[in-house]
XYZ file of N, CA and C in Angstrom:
558
model
N 100.357 107.712 102.935
C 101.848 106.451 103.495
C 102.224 105.788 101.761
N 101.707 105.871 101.372
C 102.350 104.386 99.610
C 102.749 105.269 98.719
N 102.387 107.135 97.993
C 103.371 108.103 97.319
C 104.723 107.873 97.714
N 105.430 107.514 97.033
C 107.109 107.260 96.655
C 107.234 108.228 96.627
N 108.686 108.449 96.185
C 109.412 109.133 95.352
C 109.849 108.398 94.343
N 109.313 108.111 92.836
C 110.375 107.155 92.485
C 111.621 106.835 92.155
N 111.734 105.585 92.149
C 111.410 103.939 91.522
C 110.614 103.831 93.437
N 109.409 103.966 93.376
C 108.512 102.537 94.269
C 109.342 100.979 95.003
N 110.017 101.669 95.962
C 110.913 100.991 96.573
C 110.309 100.924 98.572
N 110.725 100.092 99.106
C 110.927 99.833 100.682
C 111.402 101.336 100.656
N 112.007 101.672 100.646
C 113.026 102.924 100.927
C 112.422 104.127 100.691
N 111.707 104.345 99.640
C 111.345 105.477 99.126
C 109.680 105.734 99.344
N 108.943 104.506 99.702
C 107.848 104.275 100.667
C 107.721 105.281 101.277
N 106.225 106.325 101.150
C 106.094 107.365 102.312
C 106.813 108.774 101.994
N 108.463 108.301 101.363
C 108.390 109.879 101.249
C 108.141 111.080 100.750
N 107.580 110.943 100.287
C 106.577 112.068 99.753
C 106.023 113.066 101.016
N 105.392 112.511 101.565
C 104.783 112.495 103.806
C 106.427 113.310 104.637
N 107.614 112.286 103.905
C 108.760 113.340 104.365
C 109.253 114.511 103.937
N 108.978 115.008 102.607
C 108.807 116.052 101.909
C 108.345 116.988 102.411
N 107.392 116.654 102.775
C 105.765 117.977 102.864
C 106.720 117.301 104.664
N 105.948 117.205 104.923
C 106.419 117.418 107.007
C 107.888 118.272 107.003
N 108.955 117.981 106.225
C 110.380 118.670 106.514
C 109.938 119.906 106.066
N 109.022 120.371 104.859
C 108.814 121.716 104.061
C 108.008 122.641 105.580
N 106.826 121.777 106.234
C 105.749 122.017 107.041
C 106.621 122.874 108.486
N 107.103 122.432 108.710
C 108.584 121.676 109.577
C 109.110 123.720 109.537
N 109.788 123.464 108.910
C 111.272 124.412 108.225
C 109.737 126.169 108.180
N 109.005 125.945 106.902
C 107.960 127.384 107.062
C 107.000 127.701 108.459
N 107.057 126.671 109.137
C 106.246 127.166 110.458
C 104.892 127.982 109.807
N 104.202 126.836 108.541
C 102.731 127.506 108.296
C 102.045 126.343 108.348
N 101.938 124.949 109.007
C 100.735 124.250 109.061
C 99.811 124.664 109.366
N 99.400 126.209 109.859
C 98.123 126.136 110.030
C 97.698 127.125 109.213
N 97.850 127.329 107.862
C 97.426 127.430 106.615
C 97.614 126.935 105.524
N 97.699 125.357 105.966
C 97.278 124.130 105.185
C 96.571 123.303 105.385
N 95.932 123.084 104.542
C 94.814 122.008 104.598
C 95.327 120.560 104.165
N 96.133 119.505 105.200
C 96.514 118.789 104.897
C 95.821 116.851 104.667
N 96.264 116.933 103.564
C 95.373 115.658 103.201
C 96.509 114.408 102.562
N 96.003 113.032 103.882
C 96.658 112.160 103.034
C 95.837 109.656 103.406
N 96.391 109.457 102.659
C 95.776 108.008 103.023
C 96.561 106.810 103.571
N 94.814 105.884 103.709
C 96.382 104.543 104.215
C 96.350 103.788 102.972
N 96.780 103.755 102.546
C 97.592 102.210 101.778
C 96.132 101.010 101.713
N 95.451 100.278 100.623
C 94.947 99.332 101.201
C 95.916 98.064 100.831
N 95.713 96.808 101.059
C 95.605 95.683 100.379
C 96.999 95.425 99.246
N 97.471 95.186 99.708
C 98.610 94.775 97.862
C 99.756 95.178 97.583
N 100.644 96.110 98.657
C 101.142 96.450 98.024
C 102.480 96.012 99.058
N 103.917 95.277 98.787
C 103.801 94.551 100.328
C 104.947 95.226 101.415
N 105.071 96.673 100.003
C 106.362 97.937 100.562
C 105.640 98.704 101.061
N 104.108 98.514 101.628
C 103.306 99.392 102.175
C 102.987 98.577 104.058
N 103.518 97.322 104.914
C 102.978 97.278 106.063
C 102.969 95.721 105.159
N 103.995 95.231 105.131
C 103.453 94.348 104.279
C 102.700 93.815 103.604
N 101.562 94.658 102.926
C 100.290 93.688 101.705
C 99.335 94.270 102.875
N 99.414 94.363 104.237
C 97.491 93.908 105.092
C 97.051 95.218 104.333
N 95.536 94.810 104.459
C 94.628 94.898 104.135
C 93.947 96.288 104.962
N 93.055 97.404 105.485
C 92.495 97.930 106.043
C 92.154 97.148 107.719
N 92.484 97.833 108.705
C 91.761 97.161 109.458
C 92.011 97.939 110.881
N 91.417 97.942 112.354
C 91.612 98.912 112.983
C 93.316 98.670 113.540
N 93.829 97.876 113.967
C 95.446 98.175 113.596
C 96.360 98.170 113.074
N 95.899 98.162 111.961
C 96.686 99.079 110.850
C 96.085 100.361 110.027
N 95.047 100.815 110.384
C 94.899 102.301 110.884
C 96.069 103.340 111.636
N 95.666 102.713 112.422
C 96.199 103.146 114.244
C 98.177 103.483 113.519
N 99.055 102.209 112.463
C 100.330 101.487 112.976
C 100.243 103.167 111.382
N 99.247 103.077 110.583
C 99.524 104.177 108.931
C 99.435 105.540 109.800
N 97.958 105.808 110.687
C 98.321 107.276 111.231
C 99.672 107.509 111.523
N 99.993 106.539 112.633
C 100.595 107.230 113.814
C 102.918 107.414 112.532
N 102.422 106.556 112.205
C 103.722 106.610 111.021
C 103.706 107.674 109.787
N 102.445 108.560 109.926
C 101.971 109.287 108.621
C 102.460 110.538 109.295
N 101.715 111.095 110.134
C 102.363 112.124 111.453
C 103.199 112.055 111.910
N 104.153 110.900 112.153
C 105.638 111.518 111.993
C 105.878 111.821 110.477
N 106.243 111.750 109.775
C 106.251 111.517 109.058
C 106.173 113.053 108.169
N 104.702 114.037 108.712
C 104.254 115.039 108.326
C 105.626 115.405 109.449
N 105.563 115.211 110.791
C 105.736 116.173 111.585
C 104.838 117.150 111.956
N 103.225 116.268 112.363
C 102.858 117.041 112.788
C 101.717 116.492 113.245
N 100.749 117.035 114.373
C 100.098 116.243 115.132
C 98.657 115.372 114.847
N 98.682 116.693 113.889
C 97.043 115.753 112.929
C 96.664 115.631 111.565
N 95.827 114.979 110.952
C 96.096 115.531 109.283
C 93.883 116.547 109.044
N 93.761 116.580 108.714
C 93.094 117.609 108.069
C 92.303 116.715 107.471
N 92.490 115.796 106.818
C 91.520 114.822 105.408
C 92.658 114.033 105.200
N 91.872 112.472 105.859
C 92.540 111.361 105.861
C 91.891 110.195 105.473
N 92.437 109.702 104.040
C 91.425 108.702 103.149
C 91.658 107.423 103.556
N 90.926 107.077 103.214
C 90.715 104.869 102.973
C 91.461 105.170 101.343
N 92.294 104.599 101.355
C 92.819 105.043 99.697
C 92.136 103.356 98.953
N 91.680 102.716 99.134
C 90.737 101.759 98.560
C 90.284 100.393 99.371
N 88.820 100.522 99.004
C 88.448 99.366 100.015
C 89.062 97.998 100.541
N 89.049 97.282 100.592
C 89.683 96.025 100.862
C 88.663 94.665 100.141
N 87.211 95.237 99.857
C 86.498 94.254 99.469
C 86.641 95.037 97.830
N 87.622 95.536 97.309
C 87.696 95.648 95.777
C 87.005 96.320 95.161
N 86.909 96.761 94.496
C 86.356 98.084 93.484
C 86.279 98.260 91.874
N 85.505 98.491 91.261
C 86.021 99.089 89.935
C 86.690 99.803 88.976
N 88.031 100.506 89.871
C 88.763 101.419 89.030
C 89.706 101.105 89.211
N 90.852 101.775 88.268
C 92.170 101.176 87.468
C 91.618 100.112 86.925
N 89.850 100.498 85.814
C 90.005 100.021 83.954
C 89.773 98.601 84.244
N 88.850 98.611 85.651
C 88.589 96.767 85.970
C 87.304 97.270 85.735
N 86.398 98.219 85.735
C 84.541 98.549 85.394
C 83.892 97.532 84.715
N 84.199 96.800 83.596
C 84.014 95.642 83.114
C 84.539 94.106 83.663
N 85.051 94.336 84.577
C 85.390 92.643 85.300
C 85.005 92.422 86.682
N 85.160 94.561 86.995
C 84.399 93.810 88.625
C 83.420 93.169 89.104
N 84.042 91.907 89.671
C 81.927 91.139 90.016
C 82.302 91.139 91.641
N 81.054 92.022 92.370
C 81.341 91.823 93.938
C 80.528 90.452 94.386
N 80.100 90.078 93.962
C 78.890 88.652 93.595
C 79.619 87.701 94.754
N 81.085 87.688 94.705
C 81.531 86.568 96.011
C 81.641 87.456 97.535
N 81.643 88.503 97.441
C 81.471 89.350 98.632
C 81.450 88.251 99.842
N 81.731 87.754 100.538
C 80.126 88.176 102.591
C 79.500 88.846 102.485
N 79.151 89.268 102.376
C 78.408 90.506 103.412
C 78.491 91.358 104.543
N 78.208 89.853 105.011
C 78.031 90.257 106.675
C 79.830 90.850 107.035
N 80.627 89.525 106.167
C 82.282 90.418 106.508
C 82.147 91.389 106.513
N 82.250 92.388 105.032
C 81.733 92.714 104.982
C 81.530 95.084 106.127
N 80.450 94.117 105.387
C 79.638 95.505 106.679
C 80.886 95.327 108.242
N 80.676 94.774 108.442
C 81.620 93.592 109.885
C 82.938 94.948 109.661
N 84.302 94.668 108.737
C 84.584 95.349 108.214
C 84.888 97.081 108.113
N 83.606 97.362 107.943
C 83.051 98.697 107.699
C 83.066 99.512 108.506
N 82.222 98.579 109.954
C 82.142 99.073 110.754
C 83.433 98.848 111.626
N 84.026 98.408 112.020
C 85.216 98.603 112.660
C 86.131 99.199 111.862
N 86.606 99.525 110.304
C 86.825 100.901 110.023
C 86.787 102.092 110.561
N 85.243 102.518 110.523
C 84.910 103.344 110.726
C 84.737 103.565 112.091
N 84.764 102.465 113.478
C 84.376 102.846 114.293
C 86.572 103.214 114.864
N 87.594 102.616 114.397
C 88.336 102.939 114.841
C 89.083 104.706 114.308
N 88.108 105.025 113.089
C 88.131 106.306 112.507
C 87.618 107.438 113.291
N 86.316 107.068 113.702
C 85.934 107.802 114.801
C 86.948 107.621 116.809
N 87.041 106.989 116.918
C 88.205 106.774 117.736
C 89.379 108.120 117.358
N 89.826 107.764 116.613
C 91.185 108.618 115.620
C 90.829 110.110 115.572
N 89.471 110.402 115.681
C 89.052 111.579 115.276
C 89.127 112.227 116.927
N 88.514 111.947 117.895
C 88.873 111.944 118.990
C 89.615 111.805 119.978
N 90.808 111.430 119.268
C 92.035 111.599 119.956
C 92.851 112.844 119.229
N 91.972 113.445 118.167
C 92.964 114.393 117.654
C 93.384 114.846 116.375
N 93.754 113.664 115.869
C 94.942 112.843 115.058
C 94.342 112.852 113.319
N 93.087 112.498 113.484
C 92.457 113.146 112.426
C 90.814 113.775 112.544
N 90.919 115.292 111.206
C 89.584 116.480 111.995
C 88.679 115.923 110.766
N 88.734 114.634 109.700
C 87.847 114.592 108.344
C 88.310 113.327 107.774
N 87.307 112.681 107.400
C 87.285 110.925 106.913
C 86.701 111.430 105.439
N 87.619 109.940 104.529
C 87.295 110.552 103.226
C 87.535 109.025 102.414
N 86.888 108.700 101.394
C 87.294 107.562 100.777
C 87.486 107.245 99.507
N 88.710 106.457 98.894
C 88.867 106.915 97.290
C 88.782 105.815 96.616
N 88.402 105.703 95.665
C 88.198 104.098 94.906
C 87.335 103.408 95.014
N 86.005 103.980 95.794
C 85.328 103.423 96.517
C 83.903 103.328 95.517
N 82.744 102.425 95.785
C 81.914 102.529 95.198
C 80.415 103.279 95.355
N 79.678 103.378 94.924
C 78.258 104.091 95.463
C 78.035 103.300 96.754
N 77.940 102.023 97.021
C 77.185 101.397 97.699
C 78.286 101.277 98.901
N 79.772 101.428 99.005
C 80.641 101.297 100.318
C 80.789 102.894 100.357
N 80.697 103.057 99.808
C 80.222 104.896 100.097
C 78.912 105.098 101.141
N 78.211 105.681 100.592
C 76.785 104.882 101.692
C 76.981 103.491 102.759
N 77.458 103.158 103.151
C 77.928 101.910 104.024
C 78.375 102.798 104.961
N 78.894 103.842 104.381
C 79.627 104.488 105.830
C 78.695 105.564 105.899
N 78.542 106.246 105.146
C 77.136 107.413 105.817
C 75.884 106.632 106.441
N 75.686 105.847 106.050
C 74.810 105.354 106.415
C 75.434 104.904 108.708
N 76.338 103.987 108.400
C 76.760 103.791 109.869
C 76.952 104.846 110.129
N 77.456 106.147 109.867
C 78.274 106.833 110.394
C 76.376 107.720 111.100
N 75.561 107.425 110.533
C 74.650 108.028 110.889
C 74.263 107.099 112.470
N 73.671 106.192 111.929
C 73.273 105.183 113.430
C 74.385 104.977 114.539
N 75.683 105.432 114.305
C 76.554 105.111 115.370
C 76.980 106.875 116.146
N 76.204 107.799 115.532
C 77.326 108.648 115.474
C 78.697 108.959 115.525
N 78.879 108.128 113.733
C 80.280 108.296 114.188
C 80.799 109.110 113.052
N 82.462 109.654 112.822
C 82.548 110.807 111.890
C 81.628 110.758 110.432
N 81.007 111.397 109.717
C 80.768 111.031 108.477
C 81.374 111.326 107.606
N 82.033 110.674 106.130
C 82.577 110.646 104.962
C 82.471 111.888 104.271
N 82.882 112.838 104.511
C 83.086 114.134 103.865
C 83.376 114.343 101.803
N 84.575 113.169 102.022
C 85.247 113.203 100.377
C 85.343 111.902 99.848
N 85.089 111.785 98.733
C 85.572 110.761 97.972
C 86.341 111.331 96.715
N 87.714 110.061 96.695
C 88.305 110.907 95.513
C 88.427 109.451 94.907
N 87.673 109.728 93.635
C 87.532 108.831 92.641
C 87.964 109.409 91.483
N 88.221 108.338 89.872
C 88.940 109.170 88.782
C 87.139 109.901 87.939
N 87.848 110.971 87.473
C 87.165 111.939 86.288
C 87.693 112.056 86.297
N 87.531 112.265 84.064
C 87.759 112.746 83.541
C 86.781 113.205 82.446
N 87.032 113.993 81.060
C 86.183 113.842 80.367
C 86.581 112.187 79.119
N 87.463 111.544 79.464
C 87.660 110.345 79.140
C 87.084 109.254 80.012
N 86.279 109.774 81.089
C 86.140 108.003 82.053
C 84.813 108.841 83.257
N 83.586 108.905 82.500
C 82.872 110.238 83.577
C 82.262 108.828 84.062
N 82.058 107.778 84.705
C 81.094 107.392 85.484
C 80.315 107.908 86.601
N 81.263 108.475 87.421
C 80.779 109.325 87.989
C 78.908 110.085 87.914
N 79.058 110.817 86.811
C 78.109 111.561 86.262
C 76.798 110.481 86.623
N 77.258 109.115 86.547
C 76.067 108.023 86.812
C 75.216 108.110 88.633
N 75.632 107.467 88.960
C 75.007 107.067 90.260
C 75.845 107.983 91.098
N 76.613 108.059 91.174
C 77.602 108.791 92.599
C 77.156 110.457 92.061
N 77.324 110.750 91.051
C 76.641 112.462 91.263
C 75.288 112.911 92.158
N 73.901 111.907 91.454
C 73.899 112.323 92.349
C 73.384 111.662 94.056
N 74.980 110.775 94.329
C 75.011 110.969 95.592
C 76.356 111.171 96.546
N 76.684 111.995 95.563
C 77.203 113.411 96.065
C 76.801 114.227 96.464
N 75.952 115.040 96.061
C 74.483 116.360 95.752
C 73.865 115.406 97.068
N 72.970 114.598 97.364
C 71.851 113.962 98.207
C 73.209 114.170 99.472
N 73.933 113.400 99.597
C 74.802 113.066 100.861
C 75.783 114.288 101.471
N 75.658 115.034 100.245
C 77.283 115.844 100.699
C 78.613 115.552 100.546
N 78.908 114.485 99.846
C 80.429 114.113 99.776
C 80.898 114.172 98.941
N 81.602 115.531 98.704
C 82.030 115.994 97.761
C 83.416 115.000 97.035
N 83.118 115.481 95.422
C 84.403 114.353 94.827
C 85.641 115.304 95.012
N 86.613 114.597 94.687
C 87.797 114.683 94.329
C 88.281 114.174 93.865
N 88.088 114.921 91.881
C 88.781 113.864 90.770
C 90.254 113.576 90.995
N 90.150 112.809 90.066
C 91.567 112.420 89.540
C 92.096 112.050 88.516
N 92.876 112.099 87.806
C 93.362 111.137 86.863
C 92.691 112.588 85.702
């Protein structure tokens, strides 16, 4: 939903989904495509007023994305970044999770996963993924999904390149052991 056609303005937000939706409709090839999109996290005033990911913003965002994409479902729906913060975009040495409220963080993850579960049950989403999340965050989603019979995270889209290989440490083991695939960017 956040990826615009440049420059990023209130008018261009979501434009990429509109272009893809137009192609899907004209081509009639929706069944031939694995369609992925994301809900943006907090901070971009052009997207839902900069609100964080919550039960209500998830519903608002997926409905708007489906309308722009001109389809009734997406195959992979990703959370662009966690509400609690992350170390991506060169924040590795300054990221400090010690100020996070543990109980609130867990409640937020549970609320989000339960809402994603409802959206899967409604047929709007087939699979869920994360983006710019930490090992701990991914494991919370995996653990809660197992405990509560909710949809399991199938992928994480994190930065990975020859120059930025943090994934090779703990994330590689998590990916292998928990079957959460990496969709590398950068």
